[in-house]
Coordinates of C-alpha atoms and ligand atoms in Angstrom, one line a residue:
X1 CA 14.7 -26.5 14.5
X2 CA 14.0 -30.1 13.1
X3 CA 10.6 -31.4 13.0
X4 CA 10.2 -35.1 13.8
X5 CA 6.3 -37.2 12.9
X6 CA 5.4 -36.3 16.2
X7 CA 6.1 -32.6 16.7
X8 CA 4.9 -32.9 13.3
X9 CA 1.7 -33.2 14.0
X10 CA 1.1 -31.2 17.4
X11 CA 2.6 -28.6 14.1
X12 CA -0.1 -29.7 11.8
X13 CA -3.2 -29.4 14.6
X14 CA -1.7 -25.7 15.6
X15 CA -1.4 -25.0 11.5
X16 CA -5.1 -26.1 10.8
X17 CA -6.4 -24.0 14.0
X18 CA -4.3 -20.6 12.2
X19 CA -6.0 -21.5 9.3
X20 CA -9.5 -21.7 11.1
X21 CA -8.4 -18.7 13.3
X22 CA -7.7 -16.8 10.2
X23 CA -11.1 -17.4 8.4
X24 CA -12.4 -16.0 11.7
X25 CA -10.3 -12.6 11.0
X26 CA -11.1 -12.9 7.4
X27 CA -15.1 -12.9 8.0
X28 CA -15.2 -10.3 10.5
X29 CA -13.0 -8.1 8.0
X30 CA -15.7 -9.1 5.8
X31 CA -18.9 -7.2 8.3
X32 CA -16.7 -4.4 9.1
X33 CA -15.4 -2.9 5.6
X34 CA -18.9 -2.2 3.9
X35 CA -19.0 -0.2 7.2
X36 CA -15.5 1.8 6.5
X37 CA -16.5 2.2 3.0
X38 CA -19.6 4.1 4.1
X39 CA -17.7 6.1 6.6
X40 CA -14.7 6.9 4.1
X41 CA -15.3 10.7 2.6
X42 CA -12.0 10.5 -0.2
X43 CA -13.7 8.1 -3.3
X44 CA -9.9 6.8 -3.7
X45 CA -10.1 5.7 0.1
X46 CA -13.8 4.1 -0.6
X47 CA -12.9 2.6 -4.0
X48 CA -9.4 0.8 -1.7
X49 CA -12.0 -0.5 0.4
X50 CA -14.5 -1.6 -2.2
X51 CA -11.9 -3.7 -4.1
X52 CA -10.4 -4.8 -0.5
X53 CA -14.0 -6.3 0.5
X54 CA -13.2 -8.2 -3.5
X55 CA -9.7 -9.8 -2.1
X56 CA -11.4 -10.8 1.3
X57 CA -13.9 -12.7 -0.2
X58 CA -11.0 -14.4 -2.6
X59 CA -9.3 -14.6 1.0
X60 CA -12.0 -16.6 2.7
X61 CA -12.7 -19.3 0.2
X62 CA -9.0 -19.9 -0.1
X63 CA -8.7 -20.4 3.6
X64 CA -11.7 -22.8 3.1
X65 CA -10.6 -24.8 0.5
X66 CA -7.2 -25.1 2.3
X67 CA -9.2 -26.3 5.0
X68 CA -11.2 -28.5 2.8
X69 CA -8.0 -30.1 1.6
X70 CA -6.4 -30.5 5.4
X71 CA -8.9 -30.5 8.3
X72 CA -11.5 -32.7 9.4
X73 CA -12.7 -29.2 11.9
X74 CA -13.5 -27.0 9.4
X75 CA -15.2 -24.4 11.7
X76 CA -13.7 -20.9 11.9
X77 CA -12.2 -20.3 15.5
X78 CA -13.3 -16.9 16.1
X79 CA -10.6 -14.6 16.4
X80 CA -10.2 -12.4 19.2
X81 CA -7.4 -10.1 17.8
X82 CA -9.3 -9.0 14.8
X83 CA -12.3 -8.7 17.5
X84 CA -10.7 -6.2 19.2
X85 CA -8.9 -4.3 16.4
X86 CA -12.6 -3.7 14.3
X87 CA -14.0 -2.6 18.4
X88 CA -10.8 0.4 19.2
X89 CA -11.1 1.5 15.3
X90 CA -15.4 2.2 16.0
X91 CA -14.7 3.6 19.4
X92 CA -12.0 6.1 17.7
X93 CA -14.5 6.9 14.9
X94 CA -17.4 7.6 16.8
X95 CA -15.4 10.3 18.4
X96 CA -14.4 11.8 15.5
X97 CA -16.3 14.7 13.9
X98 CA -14.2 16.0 10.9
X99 CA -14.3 13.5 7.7
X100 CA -10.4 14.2 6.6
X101 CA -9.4 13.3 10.2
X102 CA -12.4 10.1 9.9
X103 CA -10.5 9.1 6.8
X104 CA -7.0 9.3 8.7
X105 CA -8.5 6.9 11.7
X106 CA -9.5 4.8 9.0
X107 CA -6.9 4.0 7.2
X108 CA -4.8 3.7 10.1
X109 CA -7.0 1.5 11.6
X110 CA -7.3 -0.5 8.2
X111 CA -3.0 -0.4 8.0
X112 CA -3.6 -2.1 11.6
X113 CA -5.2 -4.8 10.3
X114 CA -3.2 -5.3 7.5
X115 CA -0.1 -5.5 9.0
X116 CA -1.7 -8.2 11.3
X117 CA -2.9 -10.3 8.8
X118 CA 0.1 -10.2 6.6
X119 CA 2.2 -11.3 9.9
X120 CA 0.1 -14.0 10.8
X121 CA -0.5 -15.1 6.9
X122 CA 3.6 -15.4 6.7
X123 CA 3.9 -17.6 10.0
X124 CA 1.0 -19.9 8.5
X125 CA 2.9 -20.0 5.3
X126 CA 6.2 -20.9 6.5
X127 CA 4.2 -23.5 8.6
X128 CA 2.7 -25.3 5.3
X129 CA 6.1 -25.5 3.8
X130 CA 7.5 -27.5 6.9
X131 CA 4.8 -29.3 6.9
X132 CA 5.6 -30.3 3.0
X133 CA 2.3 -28.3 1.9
X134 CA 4.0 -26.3 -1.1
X135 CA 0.7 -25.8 -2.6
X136 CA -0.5 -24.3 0.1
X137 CA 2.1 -22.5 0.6
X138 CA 2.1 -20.5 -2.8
X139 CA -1.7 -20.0 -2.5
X140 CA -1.1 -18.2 1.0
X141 CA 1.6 -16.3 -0.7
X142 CA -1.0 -15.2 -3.1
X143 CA -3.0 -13.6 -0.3
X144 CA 0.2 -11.8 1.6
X145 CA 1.2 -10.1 -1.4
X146 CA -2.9 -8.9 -1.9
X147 CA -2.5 -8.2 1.7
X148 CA 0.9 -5.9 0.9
X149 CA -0.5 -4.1 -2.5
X150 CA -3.9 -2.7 -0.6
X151 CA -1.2 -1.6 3.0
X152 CA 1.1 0.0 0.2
X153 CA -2.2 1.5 -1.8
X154 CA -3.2 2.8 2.3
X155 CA 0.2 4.2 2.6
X156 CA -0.3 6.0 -0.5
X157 CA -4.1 7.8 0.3
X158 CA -2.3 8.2 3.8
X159 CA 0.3 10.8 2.2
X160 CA -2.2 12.5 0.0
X161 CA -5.0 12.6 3.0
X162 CA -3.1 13.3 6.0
X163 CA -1.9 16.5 5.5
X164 CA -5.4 17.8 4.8
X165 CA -6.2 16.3 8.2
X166 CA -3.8 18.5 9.9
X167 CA -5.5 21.7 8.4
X168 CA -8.4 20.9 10.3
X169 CA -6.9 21.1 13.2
Ligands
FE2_201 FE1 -7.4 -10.8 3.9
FE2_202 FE1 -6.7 -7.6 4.2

């Protein structure tokens, strides 16, 4: 599709909201991992965490100085995806009892999450380059691949902690 000054900028208003909409995700990630890494049993699983809570702080102030750079509306638009993500994962949890099975919810929970963010992080960034924002782009890429390395490290505790789960059954 070609983009034309002014479906360039209904473009530009819809990339600033992602980017406000995103901050959103990003802060409420932000509450909810201290909480994950106090529920996670396996230290591997609670130091992923730990060093994940690191990348989403790195996360939200490059979403804020993108937005410094771009938007007049800076204000995070609160994100009702991520709401209702962080609300199934502590309904499943609070009706879990074993902590191998705990530490399965949470990582599939926390995959969840990831995979969302690293789909709507990819639209975003395809949406700076059309926009001529190659900048932006590459410090958007920067978070994806963050984004990627903790799913794959997730994947990784997943094999080692799932099968540990099933015994408890
Ligand atoms: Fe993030
Ligand atoms: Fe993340």
């Amino acid at each position: 599709m070609k983009f034309h000054s002014s479906n360039l900028d209904s473009l530009r208003t819809l990339y600033i909201n992602q980017l406000r909409t995103l901050l959103s995700s990003e802060q409420q990630i932000t509450e909810a991992l201290p909480k994950m890494i106090e529920k996670a049993t396996d230290p591997q699983l609670k130091q992923a965490f730990q060093s994940h809570l690191q990348e989403t702080h790195t996360h939200e102030a490059r979403l804020e100085h993108l937005l410094q750079q771009t938007a007049a509306e800076r204000k995070p638009i609160k994100c009702k995806v991520t709401g209702a993500m962080i609300n199934v994962a502590e309904d499943t949890l609070k009706d879990t009892g074993d902590e191998s099975v705990r530490d399965v919810v949470l990582i599939a929970s926390a995959q969840q999450v990831e995979h969302f963010e690293i789909a709507t992080y990819g639209t975003v960034r395809r949406f700076a380059q059309i926009l001529g924002h190659a900048d932006q782009a590459q410090l958007l890429d920067l978070t994806i691949k963050e984004e990627g390395h903790f799913d794959q490290l997730l994947t990784e505790i997943a094999d080692r902690v799932n099968p540990s789960a099933q015994k408890a059954a």
